[in-house]
PDB file of C-alpha atoms in Angstrom:
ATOM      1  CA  UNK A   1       0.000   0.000   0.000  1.00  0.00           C
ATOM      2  CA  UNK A   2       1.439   3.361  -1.025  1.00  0.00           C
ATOM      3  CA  UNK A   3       2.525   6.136   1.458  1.00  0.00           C
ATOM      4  CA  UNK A   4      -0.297   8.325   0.518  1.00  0.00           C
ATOM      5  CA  UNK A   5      -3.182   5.929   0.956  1.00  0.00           C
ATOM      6  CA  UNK A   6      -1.814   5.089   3.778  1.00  0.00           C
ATOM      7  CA  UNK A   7      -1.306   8.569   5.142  1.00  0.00           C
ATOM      8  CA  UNK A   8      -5.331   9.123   4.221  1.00  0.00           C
ATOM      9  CA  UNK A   9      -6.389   5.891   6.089  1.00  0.00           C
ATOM     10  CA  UNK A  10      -4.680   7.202   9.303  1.00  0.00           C
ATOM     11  CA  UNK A  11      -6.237  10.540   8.922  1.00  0.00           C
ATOM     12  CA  UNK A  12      -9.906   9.525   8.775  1.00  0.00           C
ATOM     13  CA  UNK A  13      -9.355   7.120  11.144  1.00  0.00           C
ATOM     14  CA  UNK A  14      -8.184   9.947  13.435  1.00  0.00           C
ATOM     15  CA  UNK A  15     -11.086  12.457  12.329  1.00  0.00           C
ATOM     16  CA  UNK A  16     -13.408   9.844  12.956  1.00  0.00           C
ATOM     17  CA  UNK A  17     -12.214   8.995  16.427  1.00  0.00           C
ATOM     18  CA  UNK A  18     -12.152  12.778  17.238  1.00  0.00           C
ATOM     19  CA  UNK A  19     -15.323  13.464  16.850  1.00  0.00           C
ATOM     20  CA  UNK A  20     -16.729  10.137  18.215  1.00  0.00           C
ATOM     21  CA  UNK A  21     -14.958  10.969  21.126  1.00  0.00           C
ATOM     22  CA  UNK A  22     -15.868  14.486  21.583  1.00  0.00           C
ATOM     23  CA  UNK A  23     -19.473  14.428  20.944  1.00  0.00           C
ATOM     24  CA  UNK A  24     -19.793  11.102  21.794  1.00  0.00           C
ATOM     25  CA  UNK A  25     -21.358  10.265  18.031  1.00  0.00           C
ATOM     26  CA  UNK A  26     -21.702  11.621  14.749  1.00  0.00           C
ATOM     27  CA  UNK A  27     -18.230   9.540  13.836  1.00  0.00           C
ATOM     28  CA  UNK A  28     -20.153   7.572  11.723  1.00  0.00           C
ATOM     29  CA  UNK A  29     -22.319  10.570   9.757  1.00  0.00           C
ATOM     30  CA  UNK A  30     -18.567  11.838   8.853  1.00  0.00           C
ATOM     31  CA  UNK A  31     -16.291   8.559   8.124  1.00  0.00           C
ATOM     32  CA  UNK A  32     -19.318   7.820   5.222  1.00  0.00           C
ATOM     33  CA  UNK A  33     -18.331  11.091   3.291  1.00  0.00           C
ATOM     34  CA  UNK A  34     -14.808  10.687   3.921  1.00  0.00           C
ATOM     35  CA  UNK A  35     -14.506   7.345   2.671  1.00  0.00           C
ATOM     36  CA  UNK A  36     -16.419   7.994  -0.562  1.00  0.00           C
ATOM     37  CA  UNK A  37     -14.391  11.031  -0.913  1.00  0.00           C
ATOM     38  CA  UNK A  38     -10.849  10.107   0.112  1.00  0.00           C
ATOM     39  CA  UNK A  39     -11.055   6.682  -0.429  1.00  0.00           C
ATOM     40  CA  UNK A  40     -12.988   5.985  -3.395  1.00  0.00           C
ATOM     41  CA  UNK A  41     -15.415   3.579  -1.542  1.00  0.00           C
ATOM     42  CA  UNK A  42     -18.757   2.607  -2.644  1.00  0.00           C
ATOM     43  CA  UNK A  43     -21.756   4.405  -0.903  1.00  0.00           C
ATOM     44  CA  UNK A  44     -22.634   0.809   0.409  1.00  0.00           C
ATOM     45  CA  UNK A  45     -18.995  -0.181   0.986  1.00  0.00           C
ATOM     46  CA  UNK A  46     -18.612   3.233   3.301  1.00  0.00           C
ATOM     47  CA  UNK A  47     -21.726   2.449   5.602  1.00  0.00           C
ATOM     48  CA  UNK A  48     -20.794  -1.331   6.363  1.00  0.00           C
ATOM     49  CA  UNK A  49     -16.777  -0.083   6.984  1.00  0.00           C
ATOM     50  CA  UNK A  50     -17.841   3.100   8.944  1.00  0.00           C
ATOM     51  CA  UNK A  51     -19.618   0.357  11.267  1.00  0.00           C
ATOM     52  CA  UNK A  52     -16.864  -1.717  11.303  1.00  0.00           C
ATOM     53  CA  UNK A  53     -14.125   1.052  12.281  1.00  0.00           C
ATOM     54  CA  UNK A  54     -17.140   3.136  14.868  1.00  0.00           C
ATOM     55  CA  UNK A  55     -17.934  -0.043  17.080  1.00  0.00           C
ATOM     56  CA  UNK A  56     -15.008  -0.985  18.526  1.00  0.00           C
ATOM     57  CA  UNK A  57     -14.452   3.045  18.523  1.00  0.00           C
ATOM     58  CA  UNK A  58     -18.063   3.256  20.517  1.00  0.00           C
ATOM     59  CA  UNK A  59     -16.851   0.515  22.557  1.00  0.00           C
ATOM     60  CA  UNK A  60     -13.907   1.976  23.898  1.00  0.00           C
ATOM     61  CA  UNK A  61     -15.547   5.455  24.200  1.00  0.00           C
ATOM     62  CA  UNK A  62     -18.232   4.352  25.984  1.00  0.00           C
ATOM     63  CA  UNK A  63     -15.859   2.818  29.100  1.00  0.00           C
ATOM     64  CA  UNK A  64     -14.473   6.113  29.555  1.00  0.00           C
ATOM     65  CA  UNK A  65     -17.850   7.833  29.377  1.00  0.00           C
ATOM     66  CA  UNK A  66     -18.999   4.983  32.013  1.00  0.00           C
ATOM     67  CA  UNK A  67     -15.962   5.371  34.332  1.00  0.00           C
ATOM     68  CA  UNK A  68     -16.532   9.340  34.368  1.00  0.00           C
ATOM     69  CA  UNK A  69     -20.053   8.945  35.505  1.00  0.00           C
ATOM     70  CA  UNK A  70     -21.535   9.998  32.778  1.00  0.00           C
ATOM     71  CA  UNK A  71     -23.616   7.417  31.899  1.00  0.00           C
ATOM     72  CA  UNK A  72     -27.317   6.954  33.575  1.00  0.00           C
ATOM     73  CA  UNK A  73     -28.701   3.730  33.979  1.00  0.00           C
ATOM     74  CA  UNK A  74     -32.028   5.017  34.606  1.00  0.00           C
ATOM     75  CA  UNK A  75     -32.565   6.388  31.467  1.00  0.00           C
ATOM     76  CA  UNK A  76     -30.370   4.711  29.496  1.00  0.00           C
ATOM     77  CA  UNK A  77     -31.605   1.578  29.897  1.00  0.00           C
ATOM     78  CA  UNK A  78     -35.212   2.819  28.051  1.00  0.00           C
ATOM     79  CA  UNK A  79     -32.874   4.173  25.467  1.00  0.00           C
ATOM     80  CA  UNK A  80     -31.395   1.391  24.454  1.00  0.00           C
ATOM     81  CA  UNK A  81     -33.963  -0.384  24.380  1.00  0.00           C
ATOM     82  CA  UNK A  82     -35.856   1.804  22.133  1.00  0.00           C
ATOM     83  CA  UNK A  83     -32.747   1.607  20.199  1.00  0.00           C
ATOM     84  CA  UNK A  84     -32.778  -1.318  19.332  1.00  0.00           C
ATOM     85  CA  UNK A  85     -36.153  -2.102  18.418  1.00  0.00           C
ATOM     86  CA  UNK A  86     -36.063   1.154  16.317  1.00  0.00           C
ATOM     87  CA  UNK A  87     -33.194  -0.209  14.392  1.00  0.00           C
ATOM     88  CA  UNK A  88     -34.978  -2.696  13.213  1.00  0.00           C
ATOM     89  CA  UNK A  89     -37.718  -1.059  12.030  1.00  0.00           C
ATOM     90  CA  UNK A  90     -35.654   0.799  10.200  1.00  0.00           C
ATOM     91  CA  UNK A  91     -33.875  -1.529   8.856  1.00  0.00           C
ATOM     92  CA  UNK A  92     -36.923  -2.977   7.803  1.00  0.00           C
ATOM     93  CA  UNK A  93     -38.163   0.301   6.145  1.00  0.00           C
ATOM     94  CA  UNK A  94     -35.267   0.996   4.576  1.00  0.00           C
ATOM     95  CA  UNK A  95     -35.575  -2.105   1.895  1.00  0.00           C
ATOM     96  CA  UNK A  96     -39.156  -0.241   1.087  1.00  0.00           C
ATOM     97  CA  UNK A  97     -37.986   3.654   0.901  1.00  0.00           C
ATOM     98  CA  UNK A  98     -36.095   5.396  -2.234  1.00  0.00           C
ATOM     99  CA  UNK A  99     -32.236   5.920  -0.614  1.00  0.00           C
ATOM    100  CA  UNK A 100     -31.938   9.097  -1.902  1.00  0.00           C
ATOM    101  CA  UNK A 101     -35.200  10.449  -0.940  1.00  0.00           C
ATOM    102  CA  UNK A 102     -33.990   9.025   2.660  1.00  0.00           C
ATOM    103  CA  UNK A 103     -31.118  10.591   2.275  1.00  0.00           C
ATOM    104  CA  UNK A 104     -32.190  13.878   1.291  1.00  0.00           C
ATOM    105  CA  UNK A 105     -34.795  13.694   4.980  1.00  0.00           C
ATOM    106  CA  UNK A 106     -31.937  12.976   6.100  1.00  0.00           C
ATOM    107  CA  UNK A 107     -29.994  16.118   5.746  1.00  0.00           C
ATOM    108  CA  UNK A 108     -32.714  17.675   6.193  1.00  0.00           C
ATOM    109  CA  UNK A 109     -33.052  15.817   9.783  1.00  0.00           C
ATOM    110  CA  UNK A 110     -29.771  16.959  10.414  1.00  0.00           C
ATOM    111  CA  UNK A 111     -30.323  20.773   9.623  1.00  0.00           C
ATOM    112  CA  UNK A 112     -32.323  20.563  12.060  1.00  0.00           C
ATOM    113  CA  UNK A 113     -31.156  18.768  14.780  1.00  0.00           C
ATOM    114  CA  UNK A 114     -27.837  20.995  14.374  1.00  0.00           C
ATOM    115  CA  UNK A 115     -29.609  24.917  14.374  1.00  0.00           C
ATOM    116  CA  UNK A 116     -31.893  23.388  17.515  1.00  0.00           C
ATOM    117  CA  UNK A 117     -28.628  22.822  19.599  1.00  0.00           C
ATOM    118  CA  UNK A 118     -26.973  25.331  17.917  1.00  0.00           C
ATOM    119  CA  UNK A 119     -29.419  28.236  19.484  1.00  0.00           C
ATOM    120  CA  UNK A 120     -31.655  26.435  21.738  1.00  0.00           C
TER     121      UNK A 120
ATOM    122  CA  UNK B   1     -41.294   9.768  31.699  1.00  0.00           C
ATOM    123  CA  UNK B   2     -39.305   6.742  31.375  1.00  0.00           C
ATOM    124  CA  UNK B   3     -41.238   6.202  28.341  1.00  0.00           C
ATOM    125  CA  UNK B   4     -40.145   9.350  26.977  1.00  0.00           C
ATOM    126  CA  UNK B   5     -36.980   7.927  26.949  1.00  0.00           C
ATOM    127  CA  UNK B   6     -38.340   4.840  25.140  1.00  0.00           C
ATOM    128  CA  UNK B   7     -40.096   6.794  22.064  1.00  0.00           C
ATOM    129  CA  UNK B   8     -36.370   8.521  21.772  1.00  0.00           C
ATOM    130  CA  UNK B   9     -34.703   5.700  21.400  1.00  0.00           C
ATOM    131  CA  UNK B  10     -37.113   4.246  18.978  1.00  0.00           C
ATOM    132  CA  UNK B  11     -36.347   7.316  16.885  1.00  0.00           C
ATOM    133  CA  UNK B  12     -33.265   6.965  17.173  1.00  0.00           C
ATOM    134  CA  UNK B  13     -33.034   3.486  16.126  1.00  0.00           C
ATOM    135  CA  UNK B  14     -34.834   3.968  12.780  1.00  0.00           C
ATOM    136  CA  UNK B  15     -32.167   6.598  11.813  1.00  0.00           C
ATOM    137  CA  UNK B  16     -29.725   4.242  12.847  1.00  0.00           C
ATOM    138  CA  UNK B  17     -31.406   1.602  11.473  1.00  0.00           C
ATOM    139  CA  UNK B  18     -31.916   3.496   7.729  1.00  0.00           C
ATOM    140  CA  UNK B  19     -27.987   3.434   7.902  1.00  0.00           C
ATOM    141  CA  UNK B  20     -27.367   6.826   8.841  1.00  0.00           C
ATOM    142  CA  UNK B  21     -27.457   7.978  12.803  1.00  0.00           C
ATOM    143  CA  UNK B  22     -24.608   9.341  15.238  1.00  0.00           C
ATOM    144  CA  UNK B  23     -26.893  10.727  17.358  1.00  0.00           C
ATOM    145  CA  UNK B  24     -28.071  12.777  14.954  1.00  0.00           C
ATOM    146  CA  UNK B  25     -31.625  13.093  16.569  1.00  0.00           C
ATOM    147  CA  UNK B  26     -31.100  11.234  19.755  1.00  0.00           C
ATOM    148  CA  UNK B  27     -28.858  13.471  21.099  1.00  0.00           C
ATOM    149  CA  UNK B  28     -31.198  16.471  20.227  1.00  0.00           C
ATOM    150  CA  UNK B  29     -33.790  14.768  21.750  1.00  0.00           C
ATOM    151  CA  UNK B  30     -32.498  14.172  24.842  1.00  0.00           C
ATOM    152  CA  UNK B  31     -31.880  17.575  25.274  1.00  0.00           C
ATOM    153  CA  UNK B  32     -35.419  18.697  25.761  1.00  0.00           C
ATOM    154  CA  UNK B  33     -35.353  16.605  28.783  1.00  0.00           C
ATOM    155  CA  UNK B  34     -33.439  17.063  31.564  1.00  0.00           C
ATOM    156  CA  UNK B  35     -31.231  14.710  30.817  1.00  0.00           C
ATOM    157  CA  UNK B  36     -27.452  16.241  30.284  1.00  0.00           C
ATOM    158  CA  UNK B  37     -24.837  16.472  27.531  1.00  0.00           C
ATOM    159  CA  UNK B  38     -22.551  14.458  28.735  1.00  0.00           C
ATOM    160  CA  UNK B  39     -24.846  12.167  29.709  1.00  0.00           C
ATOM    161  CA  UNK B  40     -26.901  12.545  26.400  1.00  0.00           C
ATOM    162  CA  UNK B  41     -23.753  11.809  24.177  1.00  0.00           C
ATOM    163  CA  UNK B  42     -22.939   8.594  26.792  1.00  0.00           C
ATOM    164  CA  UNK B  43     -26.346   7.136  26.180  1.00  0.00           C
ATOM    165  CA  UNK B  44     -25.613   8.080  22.767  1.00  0.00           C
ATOM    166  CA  UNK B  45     -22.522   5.930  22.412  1.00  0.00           C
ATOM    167  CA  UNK B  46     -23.749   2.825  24.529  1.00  0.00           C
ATOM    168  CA  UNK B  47     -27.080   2.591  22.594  1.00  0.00           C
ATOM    169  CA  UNK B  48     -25.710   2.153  19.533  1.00  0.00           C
ATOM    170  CA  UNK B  49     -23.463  -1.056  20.564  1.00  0.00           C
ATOM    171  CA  UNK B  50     -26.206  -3.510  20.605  1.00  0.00           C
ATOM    172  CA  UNK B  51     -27.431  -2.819  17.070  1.00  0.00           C
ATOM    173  CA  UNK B  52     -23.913  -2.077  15.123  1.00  0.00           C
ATOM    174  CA  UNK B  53     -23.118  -5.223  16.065  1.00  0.00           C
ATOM    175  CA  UNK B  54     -25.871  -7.266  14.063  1.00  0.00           C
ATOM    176  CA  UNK B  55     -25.522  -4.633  11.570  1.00  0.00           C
ATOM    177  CA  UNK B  56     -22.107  -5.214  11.100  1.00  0.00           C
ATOM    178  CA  UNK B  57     -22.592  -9.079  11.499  1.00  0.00           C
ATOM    179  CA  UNK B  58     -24.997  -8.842   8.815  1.00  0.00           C
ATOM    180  CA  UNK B  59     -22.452  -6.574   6.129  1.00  0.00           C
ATOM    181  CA  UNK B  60     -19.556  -9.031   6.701  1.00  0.00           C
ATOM    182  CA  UNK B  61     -21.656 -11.887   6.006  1.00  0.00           C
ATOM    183  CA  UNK B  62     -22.837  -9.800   2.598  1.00  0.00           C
ATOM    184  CA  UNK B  63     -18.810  -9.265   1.970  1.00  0.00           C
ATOM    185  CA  UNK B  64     -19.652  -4.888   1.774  1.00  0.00           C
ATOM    186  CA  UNK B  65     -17.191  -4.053   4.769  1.00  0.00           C
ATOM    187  CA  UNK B  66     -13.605  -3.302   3.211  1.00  0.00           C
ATOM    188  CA  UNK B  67     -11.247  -4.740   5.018  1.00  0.00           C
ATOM    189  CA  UNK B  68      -7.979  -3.895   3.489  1.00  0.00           C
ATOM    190  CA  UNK B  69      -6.479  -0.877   5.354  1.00  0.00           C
ATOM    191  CA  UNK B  70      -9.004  -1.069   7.864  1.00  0.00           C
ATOM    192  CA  UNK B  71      -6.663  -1.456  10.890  1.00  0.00           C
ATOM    193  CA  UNK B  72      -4.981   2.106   9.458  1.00  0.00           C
ATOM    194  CA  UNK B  73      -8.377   3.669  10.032  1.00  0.00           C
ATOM    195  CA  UNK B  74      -9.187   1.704  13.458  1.00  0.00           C
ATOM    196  CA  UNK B  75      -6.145   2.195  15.150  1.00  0.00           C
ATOM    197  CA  UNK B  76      -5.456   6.039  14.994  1.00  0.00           C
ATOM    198  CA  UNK B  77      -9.424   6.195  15.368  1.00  0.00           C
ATOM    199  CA  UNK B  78      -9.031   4.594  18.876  1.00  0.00           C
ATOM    200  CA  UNK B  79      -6.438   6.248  20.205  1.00  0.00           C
ATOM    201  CA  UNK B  80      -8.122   9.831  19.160  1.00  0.00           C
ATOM    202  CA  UNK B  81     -11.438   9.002  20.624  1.00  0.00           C
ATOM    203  CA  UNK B  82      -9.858   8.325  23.900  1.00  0.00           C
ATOM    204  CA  UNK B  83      -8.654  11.323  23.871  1.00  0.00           C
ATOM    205  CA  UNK B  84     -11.370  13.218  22.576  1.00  0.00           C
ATOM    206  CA  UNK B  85     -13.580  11.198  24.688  1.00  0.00           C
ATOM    207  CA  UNK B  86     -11.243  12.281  28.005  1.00  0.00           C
ATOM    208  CA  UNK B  87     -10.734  15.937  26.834  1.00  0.00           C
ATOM    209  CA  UNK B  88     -14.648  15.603  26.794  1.00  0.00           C
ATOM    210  CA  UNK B  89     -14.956  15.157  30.400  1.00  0.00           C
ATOM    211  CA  UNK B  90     -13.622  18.831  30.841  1.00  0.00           C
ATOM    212  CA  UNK B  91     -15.578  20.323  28.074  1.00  0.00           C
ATOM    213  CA  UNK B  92     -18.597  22.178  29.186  1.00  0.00           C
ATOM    214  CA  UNK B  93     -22.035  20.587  28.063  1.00  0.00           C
ATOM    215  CA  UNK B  94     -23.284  23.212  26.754  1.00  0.00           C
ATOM    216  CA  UNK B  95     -20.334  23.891  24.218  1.00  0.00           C
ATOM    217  CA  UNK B  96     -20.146  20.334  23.644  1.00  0.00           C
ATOM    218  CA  UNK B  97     -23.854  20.889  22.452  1.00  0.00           C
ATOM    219  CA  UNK B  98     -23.290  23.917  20.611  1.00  0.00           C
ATOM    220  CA  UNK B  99     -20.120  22.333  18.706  1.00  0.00           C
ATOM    221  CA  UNK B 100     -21.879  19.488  18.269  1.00  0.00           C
ATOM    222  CA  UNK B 101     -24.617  21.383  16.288  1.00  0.00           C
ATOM    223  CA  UNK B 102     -22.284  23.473  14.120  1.00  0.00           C
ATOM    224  CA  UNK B 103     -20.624  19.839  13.363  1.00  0.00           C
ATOM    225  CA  UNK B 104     -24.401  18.712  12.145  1.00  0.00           C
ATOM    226  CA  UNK B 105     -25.375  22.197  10.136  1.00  0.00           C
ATOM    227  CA  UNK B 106     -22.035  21.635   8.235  1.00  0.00           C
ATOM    228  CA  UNK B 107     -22.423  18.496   7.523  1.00  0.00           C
ATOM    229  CA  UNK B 108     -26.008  18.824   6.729  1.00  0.00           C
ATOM    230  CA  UNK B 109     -25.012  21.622   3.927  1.00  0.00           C
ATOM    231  CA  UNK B 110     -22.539  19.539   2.725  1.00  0.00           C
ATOM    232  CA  UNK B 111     -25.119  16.762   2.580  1.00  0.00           C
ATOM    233  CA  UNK B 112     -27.372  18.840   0.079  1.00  0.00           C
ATOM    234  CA  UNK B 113     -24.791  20.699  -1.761  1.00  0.00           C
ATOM    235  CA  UNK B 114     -23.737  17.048  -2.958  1.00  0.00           C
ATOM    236  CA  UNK B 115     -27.054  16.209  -3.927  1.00  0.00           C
ATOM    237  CA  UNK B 116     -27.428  19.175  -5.978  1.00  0.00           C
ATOM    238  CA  UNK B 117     -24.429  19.044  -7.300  1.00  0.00           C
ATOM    239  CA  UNK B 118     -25.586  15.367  -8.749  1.00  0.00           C
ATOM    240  CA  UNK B 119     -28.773  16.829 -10.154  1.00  0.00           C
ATOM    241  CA  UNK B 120     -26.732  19.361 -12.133  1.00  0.00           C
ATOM    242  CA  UNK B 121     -24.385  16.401 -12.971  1.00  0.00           C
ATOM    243  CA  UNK B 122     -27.811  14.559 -14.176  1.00  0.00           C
ATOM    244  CA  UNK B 123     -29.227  17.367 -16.138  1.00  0.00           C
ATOM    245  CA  UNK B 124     -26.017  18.548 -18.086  1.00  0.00           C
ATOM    246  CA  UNK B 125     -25.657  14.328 -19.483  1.00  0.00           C
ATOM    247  CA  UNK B 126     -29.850  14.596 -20.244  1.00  0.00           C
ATOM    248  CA  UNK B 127     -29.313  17.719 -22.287  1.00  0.00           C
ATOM    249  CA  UNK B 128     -25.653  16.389 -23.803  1.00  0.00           C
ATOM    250  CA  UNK B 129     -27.878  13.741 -24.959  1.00  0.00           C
ATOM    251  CA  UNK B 130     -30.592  15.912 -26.877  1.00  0.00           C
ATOM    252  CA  UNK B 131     -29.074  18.179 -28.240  1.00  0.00           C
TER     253      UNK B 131
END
C-alpha cells in the first residue's frame, strides 16, 4: 500500500475517532463522506466499513464515558432499548424507501437537529 | 417519563437503522429533557453497541465491509477518541452541544450541496444527450 493511501487511512481514522470521542457520536455521519471522498469507496462499501471502524471506537468510548459517571442507567436503559427495536424497524423500512429520498430527509433531519442545539 | 426515553430511542433506532445515525436526533432529543450532555452523548454511544453489532454481522456476512487498510483507520481512530472522549470530560455541556450542532449544520449543507451538485451532474448528461 502506497505512502499516501496510507497517510489518508490514518487521517480519517483519526477524524473519525475525534469526533466520536468528543461528541460522543456523529463519527459515523462523517467517516461515510470521507470514505467515498478520500477513499474511493462505494456508498454501500462506506456504511458497512464506517460500522466496522465506529464499534469498537463506541466501545472503547463508551468505558471512559462509564468510568466518568456519565452514563445513567435510569434512562439509558429505556434508550437502548428503544434503540434497538427502532433499528430494526428501520432496517426494515429501509428495503421499502427510495435511498436518496432518505437521504435527502436525512440532511434535512440533520439541519435541524444541528440549528436546535446550535441556538436552543 | 421513562417512556419518553423509550419513544427517543425508537427514533433513534430507525435513523440508525436506515444506515445513517450518530446521534443525529437522539442526542437532540435528549436535550429537551433534563437529561445532560454528557450524559446525552454517553447514552448516545452505549445505545448504539447492541445494534452495530448485528448490523455489522450482517455486512460481513454480505462481503460490503472493506477490510484492506481497515486497521490504518481503526487504530489512529481509537487512540483519538480516547482522547477526545477524556478531553470531553472537561468540556462544558453546553459547548459540547453547541459544537456538536455546528458539526451537524455543516455536515447537513454539505449533505445537500452534494445532492445538488448530482442533479446538475444529471441534467447537463440529459441535455448532452438531446441536443
Amino acid at each position: 500500500m502506497d505512502k499516501k493511501r496510507k497517510r489518508v487511512l490514518i487521517i480519517s481514522g483519526a477524524v473519525i475517532g475525534i469526533i466520536n470521542g468528543l461528541f460522543g457520536g456523529g463519527g459515523g455521519m462523517i467517516a461515510v463522506p470521507l470514505m467515498v471522498k478520500f477513499l474511493g469507496y462505494e456508498n454501500k462499501t462506506a456504511h458497512a466499513t464506517a460500522i466496522a471502524v465506529i464499534l469498537p471506537v463506541s466501545i472503547f468510548t463508551s468505558l471512559i464515558y462509564l468510568f466518568s459517571g456519565a452514563f445513567s442507567w435510569s434512562v439509558g436503559l429505556w434508550s437502548t432499548a428503544g434503540v434497538v427495536g427502532g433499528g430494526i424497524l428501520g432496517a426494515i423500512l429501509l428495503k421499502k424507501l427510495n435511498s436518496k429520498a432518505v437521504g435527502k430527509i436525512f440532511a434535512f433531519v440533520m439541519m435541524l437537529s444541528g440549528i436546535k442545539l446550535l441556538f436552543w | 417519563m421513562k417512556f419518553v426515553y423509550l419513544i427517543i430511542g425508537v427514533l433513534g433506532g430507525v435513523l440508525g437503522g436506515l444506515g445513517m445515525g450518530g446521534g443525529t436526533i437522539l442526542i437532540p432529543l435528549l436535550s429537551f429533557t433534563k437529561v445532560s450532555q454528557h450524559t446525552a452523548q454517553a447514552i448516545n454511544l452505549i445505545s448504539f453497541i447492541p445494534m452495530a453489532i448485528v448490523s455489522l454481522v450482517i455486512h460481513v456476512k454480505n462481503g460490503l465491509v472493506e477490510k484492506k487498510g481497515i486497521f490504518a483507520i481503526i487504530v489512529p481512530a481509537l487512540v483519538f477518541a480516547v482522547l477526545g472522549a477524556i478531553v470531553s470530560i472537561f468540556i462544558k455541556g453546553k459547548i459540547l452541544k453547541k459544537c456538536f450542532g455546528g458539526f451537524l449544520v455543516l455536515l447537513s449543507v454539505y449533505s445537500l450541496l452534494s445532492f445538488k451538485s448530482e442533479k446538475s451532474v444529471k441534467s447537463l448528461e440529459k441535455s448532452n444527450k438531446n441536443p
